[in-house]
Coordinates of C-alpha atoms in Angstrom, one line a residue:
Chain B
M1 CA 85.4 101.7 125.5
I2 CA 88.4 103.6 124.2
L3 CA 86.9 106.8 125.3
F4 CA 85.7 106.0 128.8
S5 CA 87.8 103.2 130.3
N6 CA 89.9 104.7 133.0
N7 CA 92.9 102.5 132.5
T8 CA 95.7 104.8 133.5
S9 CA 96.7 104.5 137.1
S10 CA 98.8 107.6 137.0
R11 CA 97.2 110.7 138.4
S12 CA 99.6 113.2 136.9
K13 CA 98.2 115.8 134.5
T14 CA 100.7 115.0 131.9
D15 CA 99.6 111.4 131.6
R16 CA 95.9 112.4 131.5
Y17 CA 96.5 114.9 128.7
F18 CA 98.6 112.3 126.9
S19 CA 96.1 109.5 127.1
W20 CA 93.3 111.8 126.0
S21 CA 95.2 112.9 122.9
L22 CA 96.0 109.3 122.2
R23 CA 92.3 108.5 122.4
V24 CA 91.6 111.2 119.9
L25 CA 94.2 109.8 117.5
A26 CA 92.9 106.3 117.9
L27 CA 89.4 107.5 117.1
L28 CA 90.8 109.3 114.1
A29 CA 92.5 106.1 112.8
A30 CA 89.4 104.0 113.4
S31 CA 87.1 106.5 111.7
L32 CA 89.3 106.5 108.6
L33 CA 88.4 102.9 108.0
V34 CA 84.7 103.7 108.4
L35 CA 85.2 106.6 106.0
V36 CA 86.9 104.4 103.4
I37 CA 84.1 101.8 103.6
G38 CA 81.5 104.5 103.4
F39 CA 83.2 106.1 100.4
I40 CA 83.4 102.7 98.5
L41 CA 79.7 102.1 99.3
R42 CA 78.8 105.6 98.1
E43 CA 80.7 105.2 94.8
S44 CA 79.3 101.7 94.1
W45 CA 75.8 102.8 95.0
M46 CA 75.0 103.6 91.3
A47 CA 75.9 100.1 90.2
L48 CA 74.2 98.5 93.2
T49 CA 70.9 100.3 92.6
Q50 CA 70.8 100.6 88.8
V51 CA 72.5 97.4 87.8
G52 CA 71.8 95.3 90.8
L53 CA 74.2 93.1 92.7
S54 CA 72.8 89.8 91.3
R55 CA 73.9 90.8 87.7
F56 CA 77.5 90.8 88.9
F57 CA 77.1 87.1 89.3
T58 CA 74.7 86.2 86.5
D59 CA 75.8 88.3 83.5
S60 CA 77.6 86.6 80.6
G61 CA 81.1 88.1 80.9
W62 CA 82.7 91.4 81.9
F63 CA 82.1 93.9 79.1
P64 CA 81.4 97.0 81.0
T65 CA 81.3 99.2 77.9
E66 CA 78.5 96.9 76.7
H67 CA 76.8 96.8 80.1
S68 CA 77.7 93.3 81.1
Y69 CA 79.2 93.0 84.5
E70 CA 80.0 89.4 85.5
I71 CA 82.6 89.5 88.2
T72 CA 82.9 85.9 89.4
P73 CA 85.8 84.9 87.2
M74 CA 87.8 87.7 88.9
I75 CA 86.8 86.5 92.3
S76 CA 88.0 83.0 91.4
G77 CA 91.2 84.5 90.0
T78 CA 91.9 86.4 93.2
L79 CA 91.2 83.5 95.4
L80 CA 93.2 81.0 93.3
A81 CA 96.2 83.2 93.2
A82 CA 96.1 84.1 96.9
C83 CA 95.4 80.6 98.1
G84 CA 97.9 79.0 95.7
S85 CA 100.6 81.3 97.0
I86 CA 99.7 80.6 100.6
L87 CA 100.1 76.8 99.9
L88 CA 103.6 77.5 98.8
A89 CA 104.6 80.3 101.1
A90 CA 103.2 78.9 104.4
P91 CA 105.4 75.8 104.6
L92 CA 108.4 77.6 103.1
G93 CA 108.1 80.5 105.5
I94 CA 107.4 78.4 108.6
L95 CA 110.2 75.9 107.8
S96 CA 112.7 78.7 107.1
A97 CA 111.8 80.2 110.5
V98 CA 112.4 76.8 112.1
F99 CA 115.7 76.5 110.3
C100 CA 116.7 80.0 111.3
H101 CA 115.9 79.4 114.9
F102 CA 116.9 75.8 115.6
Y103 CA 119.2 74.5 112.9
A104 CA 121.2 77.4 111.4
P105 CA 124.5 78.4 113.1
P106 CA 123.8 81.8 114.8
I107 CA 125.8 83.9 112.3
L108 CA 124.1 82.2 109.3
G109 CA 120.7 82.5 111.0
L110 CA 121.2 86.2 111.6
W111 CA 122.2 86.9 108.1
Y112 CA 119.4 84.7 106.7
R113 CA 116.9 86.7 108.7
R114 CA 118.4 90.0 107.5
M115 CA 118.1 88.8 103.9
I116 CA 114.4 87.9 104.4
E117 CA 113.8 91.3 106.0
L118 CA 115.3 92.9 102.9
L119 CA 113.0 90.8 100.7
A120 CA 110.1 92.2 102.7
G121 CA 111.2 95.7 101.8
I122 CA 111.3 95.3 98.0
P123 CA 108.5 97.3 96.4
S124 CA 105.9 95.2 94.7
V125 CA 106.4 97.0 91.3
V126 CA 110.0 95.7 91.3
F127 CA 108.8 92.1 91.8
G128 CA 106.3 92.7 89.0
F129 CA 108.9 94.1 86.7
W130 CA 111.2 91.2 87.4
G131 CA 108.3 88.8 86.8
L132 CA 107.5 90.4 83.5
V133 CA 111.0 90.4 82.0
V134 CA 112.4 87.2 83.6
L135 CA 109.7 84.8 85.0
V136 CA 107.1 85.3 82.3
P137 CA 109.4 84.6 79.4
L138 CA 110.7 81.5 81.2
I139 CA 107.1 80.2 81.6
A140 CA 106.4 81.2 78.0
A141 CA 109.3 79.1 76.8
W142 CA 107.9 76.1 78.7
Q143 CA 104.2 76.4 78.5
P144 CA 102.9 79.4 76.4
P145 CA 101.5 82.0 76.7
G146 CA 103.6 82.8 79.8
P147 CA 101.6 85.4 81.8
S148 CA 99.5 83.0 83.9
L149 CA 98.1 81.9 87.2
L150 CA 101.4 80.2 87.9
G151 CA 103.3 83.4 87.4
G152 CA 101.0 85.2 89.8
I153 CA 101.3 82.4 92.4
L154 CA 105.1 82.4 92.2
I155 CA 105.5 86.2 92.5
L156 CA 103.0 86.4 95.4
T157 CA 104.8 83.6 97.1
L158 CA 108.0 85.6 96.9
M159 CA 106.2 88.6 98.3
I160 CA 104.5 86.9 101.3
I161 CA 107.3 84.5 102.4
P162 CA 108.9 87.3 104.4
T163 CA 105.7 88.2 106.2
I164 CA 105.0 84.6 107.2
M165 CA 108.6 83.8 108.0
L166 CA 109.3 86.9 110.2
I167 CA 106.1 86.5 112.2
A168 CA 106.6 82.7 112.5
H169 CA 110.2 83.4 113.7
S170 CA 109.1 85.9 116.4
S171 CA 106.4 83.6 117.7
I172 CA 108.7 80.6 117.7
S173 CA 111.2 82.6 119.7
Q174 CA 108.6 83.4 122.3
V175 CA 108.0 79.7 123.1
P176 CA 109.2 79.5 126.8
T177 CA 112.7 77.9 126.9
T178 CA 111.6 75.7 129.8
Y179 CA 109.3 73.8 127.5
I180 CA 112.2 73.0 125.2
K181 CA 114.6 72.2 128.0
N182 CA 112.1 69.8 129.6
A183 CA 111.3 68.1 126.4
T184 CA 114.9 67.7 125.6
A185 CA 115.5 66.3 129.1
L186 CA 112.8 63.7 128.5
G187 CA 114.9 62.5 125.5
L188 CA 112.8 63.8 122.6
S189 CA 114.6 64.4 119.4
R190 CA 115.0 67.9 118.1
W191 CA 112.4 67.3 115.4
A192 CA 110.0 65.9 117.9
V193 CA 110.4 69.0 120.1
I194 CA 109.7 71.2 117.1
W195 CA 106.8 69.3 115.7
R196 CA 105.1 68.3 119.0
I197 CA 105.9 71.3 121.2
V198 CA 107.2 74.4 119.4
L199 CA 104.8 74.5 116.5
P200 CA 101.6 73.7 118.4
V201 CA 102.5 76.3 121.1
S202 CA 103.2 79.0 118.6
R203 CA 100.2 78.2 116.5
V204 CA 98.5 81.5 117.1
G205 CA 101.5 83.4 115.7
L206 CA 101.9 81.1 112.7
L207 CA 98.2 81.5 111.8
T208 CA 98.4 85.3 112.2
G209 CA 101.4 85.3 109.8
I210 CA 99.6 83.1 107.3
F211 CA 96.5 85.3 107.3
L212 CA 98.5 88.5 107.1
G213 CA 100.2 87.0 104.1
L214 CA 96.9 86.0 102.7
A215 CA 95.6 89.6 103.1
R216 CA 98.7 90.9 101.3
A217 CA 98.3 88.4 98.5
L218 CA 94.6 89.4 98.1
G219 CA 95.4 93.1 97.9
E220 CA 98.5 92.9 95.8
T221 CA 98.0 94.8 92.5
M222 CA 101.0 96.0 90.5
A223 CA 103.0 92.8 90.4
I224 CA 99.9 90.7 89.7
L225 CA 98.9 93.0 86.9
M226 CA 102.2 92.5 85.2
V227 CA 102.5 88.7 85.4
C228 CA 98.9 87.3 85.3
G229 CA 97.9 88.1 81.8
N230 CA 94.6 89.8 83.0
V231 CA 92.3 87.7 80.7
I232 CA 88.9 87.4 82.4
Q233 CA 88.2 83.6 82.6
Y234 CA 88.1 80.6 84.8
P235 CA 91.5 79.0 84.4
S236 CA 91.4 75.4 83.3
H237 CA 94.9 74.8 84.4
I238 CA 97.7 76.7 86.1
F239 CA 99.2 78.0 82.8
D240 CA 96.1 79.9 81.9
P241 CA 96.1 83.7 82.4
I242 CA 93.7 85.1 85.0
R243 CA 92.6 88.5 86.2
T244 CA 92.2 89.5 89.8
L245 CA 89.8 92.0 91.3
T246 CA 92.7 94.4 92.1
A247 CA 94.2 94.2 88.6
N248 CA 90.7 94.8 87.2
I249 CA 90.5 98.1 89.2
A250 CA 94.0 99.2 88.2
L251 CA 93.6 98.4 84.5
E252 CA 90.3 100.0 84.0
M253 CA 89.8 102.7 86.6
A254 CA 91.7 105.5 84.7
Y255 CA 89.4 105.0 81.7
A256 CA 86.1 104.1 83.4
L257 CA 83.0 106.3 83.4
D258 CA 79.6 106.1 85.0
H259 CA 78.4 102.5 85.5
H260 CA 81.7 101.1 84.5
R261 CA 83.4 103.2 87.2
S262 CA 80.8 102.3 89.8
A263 CA 81.2 98.6 88.8
L264 CA 84.9 98.8 89.6
F265 CA 84.0 100.1 93.1
I266 CA 82.0 96.9 93.4
S267 CA 85.2 95.0 92.7
G268 CA 86.8 96.9 95.6
L269 CA 83.8 96.2 97.8
L270 CA 84.0 92.5 97.2
L271 CA 87.7 92.6 97.9
M272 CA 86.9 94.2 101.3
V273 CA 84.3 91.5 102.0
L274 CA 86.9 88.8 101.2
V275 CA 89.5 90.4 103.5
I276 CA 86.9 90.7 106.3
I277 CA 85.9 87.0 105.9
F278 CA 89.6 85.9 106.1
V279 CA 90.3 88.1 109.1
S280 CA 87.2 86.7 110.9
I281 CA 88.3 83.2 110.2
A282 CA 91.7 84.0 111.6
E283 CA 90.1 85.4 114.8
V284 CA 88.0 82.3 115.2
L285 CA 91.0 80.0 114.7
R286 CA 93.1 81.9 117.2
H287 CA 90.7 81.1 120.0
K288 CA 90.8 77.4 119.2
S289 CA 94.4 76.9 120.3
P290 CA 94.9 73.3 121.6
Y291 CA 97.5 74.3 124.2
V292 CA 97.2 77.0 126.7
V293 CA 100.4 79.0 126.9
A294 CA 101.3 79.6 130.5
K295 CA 103.0 82.9 131.0
Chain D
M1 CA 113.6 121.0 131.4
A2 CA 110.5 121.8 133.5
A3 CA 109.1 123.8 130.6
L4 CA 109.6 120.9 128.3
T5 CA 107.8 118.5 130.6
F6 CA 105.0 120.9 130.8
L7 CA 104.8 121.0 127.0
R8 CA 104.8 117.2 126.5
P9 CA 101.0 116.7 126.7
F10 CA 100.6 119.2 123.9
L11 CA 103.0 117.3 121.6
S12 CA 100.5 114.9 120.3
L13 CA 97.9 117.6 120.1
S14 CA 100.1 119.7 117.9
L15 CA 100.8 116.6 115.8
L16 CA 97.1 116.3 115.2
V17 CA 96.8 120.0 114.3
G18 CA 99.8 119.6 112.0
F19 CA 98.1 116.7 110.3
L20 CA 94.9 118.6 109.7
C21 CA 96.9 121.6 108.3
L22 CA 98.7 119.2 106.0
F23 CA 95.8 117.2 104.7
G24 CA 93.0 119.8 105.0
P25 CA 93.8 121.6 101.8
F26 CA 93.7 118.3 99.9
G27 CA 90.0 118.3 100.3
V28 CA 89.7 121.6 98.6
W29 CA 92.4 121.3 96.0
P30 CA 90.7 119.2 93.3
L31 CA 87.7 121.5 93.3
A32 CA 89.8 124.5 92.3
Q33 CA 88.3 125.9 89.1
A34 CA 90.0 127.2 86.0
Q35 CA 90.8 130.9 86.4
E36 CA 92.1 133.7 84.2
G37 CA 95.4 132.6 82.7
N38 CA 94.8 129.0 83.8
L39 CA 93.8 126.2 81.5
V40 CA 92.8 122.7 82.6
I41 CA 93.4 120.0 80.0
T42 CA 92.3 116.3 80.7
G43 CA 91.9 113.2 78.6
S44 CA 93.9 110.7 76.5
S45 CA 97.0 109.3 78.1
T46 CA 98.5 109.0 74.7
M47 CA 98.4 112.8 74.2
A48 CA 99.2 113.9 77.8
P49 CA 103.0 113.8 77.5
L50 CA 102.8 115.9 74.3
L51 CA 100.4 118.4 75.8
L52 CA 102.6 118.6 78.9
E53 CA 105.5 119.7 76.7
I54 CA 103.4 122.1 74.6
G55 CA 102.0 123.5 77.8
K56 CA 105.5 124.2 79.2
R57 CA 106.5 126.0 76.1
F58 CA 103.2 128.0 76.0
E59 CA 103.8 129.0 79.7
T60 CA 107.3 130.5 78.8
R61 CA 105.9 132.3 75.8
H62 CA 102.9 133.7 77.7
P63 CA 104.1 134.5 81.2
G64 CA 101.4 134.4 83.9
T65 CA 99.5 131.5 82.3
R66 CA 99.4 128.0 83.8
I67 CA 98.6 124.8 81.8
D68 CA 97.4 121.9 84.0
V69 CA 97.5 118.6 82.1
Q70 CA 95.8 115.5 83.6
T71 CA 95.3 112.0 82.1
G72 CA 92.4 109.6 82.3
G73 CA 91.6 108.6 78.8
S74 CA 89.8 110.1 75.8
S75 CA 86.4 109.4 77.2
R76 CA 87.2 111.2 80.4
G77 CA 88.6 114.2 78.5
I78 CA 85.4 114.5 76.5
A79 CA 83.2 114.0 79.6
D80 CA 85.2 116.6 81.5
V81 CA 84.7 119.2 78.7
V82 CA 81.0 118.4 78.6
N83 CA 80.7 118.7 82.4
G84 CA 82.8 121.9 82.5
L85 CA 85.5 120.3 84.6
A86 CA 88.2 121.0 82.0
D87 CA 88.7 123.8 79.4
I88 CA 90.2 121.4 76.8
G89 CA 89.8 117.7 76.4
M90 CA 92.4 115.5 74.7
A91 CA 90.9 112.7 72.5
S92 CA 93.0 110.2 70.6
R93 CA 90.0 109.0 68.6
T94 CA 87.4 110.5 66.3
L95 CA 84.3 111.8 68.0
N96 CA 81.2 109.6 68.3
P97 CA 78.0 110.8 66.6
Q98 CA 76.6 112.0 69.9
E99 CA 79.8 113.9 70.6
K100 CA 79.7 115.8 67.2
H101 CA 78.4 119.0 68.7
L102 CA 81.8 119.5 70.4
H103 CA 84.5 121.5 68.7
G104 CA 87.6 119.6 67.7
A105 CA 91.0 120.8 66.5
V106 CA 93.5 118.1 65.3
V107 CA 97.1 118.7 66.4
A108 CA 98.8 115.6 65.2
R109 CA 98.3 112.0 64.1
D110 CA 99.2 108.7 65.6
G111 CA 99.2 105.2 64.0
I112 CA 98.6 101.8 65.6
G113 CA 100.8 99.1 64.3
M114 CA 100.9 95.3 64.8
I115 CA 104.0 94.1 66.4
L116 CA 105.8 90.7 66.5
H117 CA 109.0 89.5 68.1
T118 CA 112.0 89.9 65.8
S119 CA 112.6 86.1 65.8
N120 CA 109.2 85.6 64.2
P121 CA 109.8 85.1 60.4
I122 CA 106.3 86.5 59.5
Q123 CA 106.7 89.7 57.5
E124 CA 103.1 90.4 56.7
L125 CA 99.6 89.4 57.7
T126 CA 96.4 90.2 55.8
N127 CA 93.5 91.8 57.6
P128 CA 91.4 88.6 57.6
Q129 CA 94.3 86.7 59.1
I130 CA 94.7 89.3 61.9
V131 CA 90.9 89.0 62.5
D132 CA 91.2 85.2 62.6
I133 CA 94.1 85.4 65.0
Y134 CA 92.3 87.7 67.4
T135 CA 89.1 85.7 67.3
G136 CA 90.9 82.4 67.9
R137 CA 90.3 80.8 64.5
I138 CA 94.0 80.8 63.8
R139 CA 95.9 79.5 66.8
N140 CA 99.3 78.4 65.4
W141 CA 101.8 80.4 63.5
Q142 CA 102.1 77.5 61.0
Q143 CA 98.6 78.3 59.7
V144 CA 99.9 81.7 58.4
G145 CA 103.3 80.4 57.2
G146 CA 105.4 80.6 60.4
H147 CA 107.0 78.2 62.8
D148 CA 105.0 75.5 64.5
A149 CA 104.2 77.4 67.7
P150 CA 101.0 78.5 69.4
I151 CA 100.1 82.2 69.0
T152 CA 100.0 84.4 72.1
V153 CA 97.4 87.1 71.5
V154 CA 98.0 90.4 73.4
N155 CA 95.0 92.7 73.7
K156 CA 94.3 96.0 75.5
A157 CA 92.1 96.5 78.5
Q158 CA 88.5 97.8 78.1
G159 CA 88.1 101.5 77.8
R160 CA 91.5 102.2 76.1
S161 CA 91.2 104.2 72.9
T162 CA 93.8 102.0 71.2
L163 CA 91.5 99.0 71.7
E164 CA 88.5 101.0 70.5
L165 CA 90.3 102.0 67.3
F166 CA 91.6 98.5 66.7
V167 CA 88.2 96.9 67.3
Q168 CA 86.5 99.5 65.0
Y169 CA 89.0 99.1 62.2
F170 CA 88.9 95.3 62.1
K171 CA 85.1 95.2 62.7
L172 CA 85.6 93.0 65.8
S173 CA 83.4 92.8 68.9
N174 CA 85.0 92.8 72.3
R175 CA 83.3 89.5 73.0
D176 CA 84.8 87.8 70.1
I177 CA 88.4 88.6 71.0
Q178 CA 90.2 85.6 72.4
A179 CA 93.2 87.1 74.2
H180 CA 95.9 85.4 76.1
V181 CA 97.3 88.5 77.7
V182 CA 95.5 91.8 78.5
I183 CA 97.7 94.8 79.0
G184 CA 97.4 98.4 80.1
D185 CA 99.8 100.8 78.4
N186 CA 102.0 100.7 75.3
E187 CA 105.2 99.9 77.1
Q188 CA 103.7 96.9 78.9
G189 CA 102.6 95.7 75.5
I190 CA 106.0 96.1 74.0
K191 CA 107.7 94.3 76.9
T192 CA 105.2 91.5 76.7
V193 CA 105.9 90.9 73.0
A194 CA 109.6 91.4 73.4
G195 CA 109.6 88.7 76.1
N196 CA 107.6 86.2 74.0
P197 CA 108.7 85.1 70.5
N198 CA 105.2 83.8 69.7
A199 CA 103.2 86.9 70.7
I200 CA 101.3 89.4 68.6
G201 CA 100.2 92.8 69.8
Y202 CA 99.3 96.3 68.7
V203 CA 100.7 99.5 70.0
S204 CA 101.3 103.1 69.0
I205 CA 103.6 103.2 65.9
G206 CA 105.7 106.0 67.3
T207 CA 106.5 104.2 70.5
A208 CA 107.1 100.9 68.7
Q209 CA 109.4 102.5 66.1
Y210 CA 111.4 104.2 68.8
D211 CA 111.8 101.0 70.9
A212 CA 112.6 98.9 67.8
S213 CA 115.4 101.3 66.8
H214 CA 116.8 101.1 70.3
G215 CA 117.4 97.4 70.4
I216 CA 114.2 96.0 71.7
P217 CA 113.4 92.8 69.8
I218 CA 110.1 93.7 68.1
H219 CA 109.2 94.5 64.5
L220 CA 106.2 96.3 63.0
L221 CA 104.0 94.7 60.4
P222 CA 102.7 96.5 57.3
L223 CA 99.0 96.7 56.9
Q224 CA 97.5 96.2 53.4
H225 CA 101.0 96.4 52.0
I226 CA 101.6 99.8 53.5
P227 CA 104.6 99.8 55.9
A228 CA 103.9 100.9 59.4
S229 CA 106.0 104.0 59.9
V230 CA 105.9 107.6 61.0
E231 CA 106.1 108.6 57.3
T232 CA 103.0 106.7 56.2
V233 CA 101.0 107.9 59.2
R234 CA 101.9 111.5 58.3
A235 CA 100.9 111.0 54.7
G236 CA 97.6 109.6 56.0
T237 CA 98.1 106.5 53.9
F238 CA 98.5 104.1 56.8
P239 CA 95.1 102.6 57.3
L240 CA 95.1 102.1 61.1
S241 CA 95.9 105.7 62.2
R242 CA 94.1 108.2 64.4
P243 CA 93.9 111.9 64.8
L244 CA 95.0 113.5 68.1
T245 CA 92.3 116.1 68.8
L246 CA 91.8 118.9 71.3
I247 CA 88.2 119.2 72.2
T248 CA 86.3 122.2 73.4
K249 CA 82.6 122.6 74.3
S250 CA 82.0 125.4 71.7
S251 CA 84.2 127.3 69.3
P252 CA 87.2 128.3 71.4
T253 CA 87.7 131.9 72.7
G254 CA 90.3 133.8 74.6
L255 CA 93.2 131.9 76.1
T256 CA 91.8 128.6 75.0
K257 CA 91.8 129.8 71.4
T258 CA 95.4 131.1 71.7
F259 CA 96.6 127.8 73.2
I260 CA 94.9 125.7 70.5
H261 CA 96.4 127.8 67.7
F262 CA 99.8 127.5 69.4
A263 CA 99.4 123.7 69.6
Q264 CA 98.6 123.5 65.9
S265 CA 101.4 125.9 64.8
P266 CA 104.8 124.7 63.4
E267 CA 106.3 126.1 66.6
V268 CA 105.6 122.8 68.4
H269 CA 106.4 120.4 65.5
D270 CA 109.7 119.5 67.1
L271 CA 107.8 118.5 70.3
I272 CA 105.3 116.4 68.4
L273 CA 108.2 114.6 66.7
Q274 CA 109.9 114.0 70.0
Q275 CA 106.9 112.1 71.2
Y276 CA 106.9 110.0 68.0
F277 CA 103.7 111.4 66.7
V278 CA 103.2 112.9 63.3
P279 CA 102.6 116.7 62.9
L280 CA 100.0 117.7 60.3
Q281 CA 101.3 119.5 57.2
N282 CA 100.1 123.1 57.2

C-alpha cells in the first residue's frame, strides 16, 4: 500500500522524488519493528525449544541459576502496577484537562499545562531516585518494608498523568465549539455539557491517551526497579513488594548466561505480547464510539 | 535558489545515506578482535572501576597499548575468556571446580559486610541469627534484642557474585531466602538501608565504609566478633571476604603477562585503596 498508492496529485519531479524517499524511510522504520521482534524471538529461541514455554507458567518459582523459570508472578506484578496506576492517573489526568480547559482562568490554565508538560519531560530515573529516597522511606515508616506495589503505582501515576492529561486536553479542545454553544443555549449546566457532550465526543482521544499511558506504564523500568522491591511473588496486599517483567530484565541481564539470558528474552517477548494486546483493545474500542463526530 | 530547489529531493536521500554511514559501523564494532597492543578485559562489575584505572596507568606507561574494560559479571568474564572473546576475565569470586583449569592471578581482596541503619541499636548478630533473619524465621528485631519493629530483609538479584558468596558462606539456598527488597548494585543497597531504619543488607565493605564515613546513616556489623573493616579484610581474618582475580585461559604470555604483573605490583596499590579494596601484601 505504502509503496504503490499513487496519492500525490502533484506531477512535479520534486514531489515524486520526495514521496519516494519518504516511502523508503517509512519502510525502514516499519522494518525496524520487524527486526526487533525477530531478534527477540531468535534470542529466546533457546529457552523456547530447550526449556519449553509451558515451564514458564508451571515451574515452582524463578530461580534461573537452578533451572526454574516461573514467570507468572512477574506478569501479575507488571499488570497490577500498570493497571493500578491507570486507575489513579486516568481520572486525575482527564479531570485536570477538563479543569485546564473549562474552569481555570486562561493564565492559570496556560501555566498549569506548561507545568504538566515539564512533568512529562522529567527522565524516569529521576522519578525513580526521588521515589527511592523520599517516597519509599515514607511508606516504610507507615507500612514496612517500604518498596512496594504501592510505591510503583504512585511513581507510575506521576509518570503517566502528563501523557493522559495532554492528549485528553488536545482532544477536548477539538470538540466543535458549536456543540458547546448549542448545549449552553439549551440551558445545560457547565458540568452537564462536559459530562454529556464533551467527554463522550472526545472519547477516542481520551482512550488513546489512557492506552498510551498504559503502554508507558508497562514498559517503565528504571523507576519501577528502584521503588518496587523486586521480590518475585504474588502480592497479598498493596504494601507487598513485587517485581515487574522489565525490572527482571534490567536486574539480571548483565549477569545472565545461556538459558538464564534466553529466559530473560522470554520476559521481553511476553511484554511485547501484553503491549500488542492492549494496543489491539484500544483499536477495537476506538471504533465503538457512541457519537459520530461531524467534521 | 533554483539550484536549491533542484537539490531538495535529494535531501531525504542524503539523510538516509548519512544514517547508514552513522549506524553501519556499529554492526561491525563489537566483533573487533583483540590485536597487538590491545587487551580486552571483561567481567565482574565490582572489579571494573579498578581495572579501568589500572588500565589507564598501564596505557601511559606502555604507549601504543589499549586496555578495553567491559563489565557484565564474574560469570560473563569467565565465559568470555573460555570463548576467546576476552584476553582477561575479572572474577570477584573463587573459581568453581569446573573452572579450575583456568589460570587466575589475585590482585586484591574485597569483603562483604552486613549493614544496618545507624538508628538500629543492634551491634552484633551471630551467624545463625543472620541465617534465621534471611530465611524468615526471625521477623522482628525484638527477637535479637532490638526494638519492636519488623525486619526488612534486603537481598541481591540472582547472578550477582555478592549474592553467590553470601549464600555460599551462610550455607543458604536461594529458595530459602525470604527477602523484602531485591536490589542490583551496592549503592542501591546502601540507599535502601539508609532509607529504612529496620532494614538489613549486605554490600562491599569498601563501599560501605566509605559511605558510612561520609555521613550516610549505616553501620557495618562484625562477623564472628571480627570487625568488618578494610584492615581485617587485608589481614584475611574477616570471614566473609573474597579475592579479586584476573582470569586467563592458560598461563599468561606477552602483553597479557606484562599487564597482570603490573596489576599485582605495588605500583597500583594506591589505585586499589582508592576503590576501597584491599591490596595483597607482597
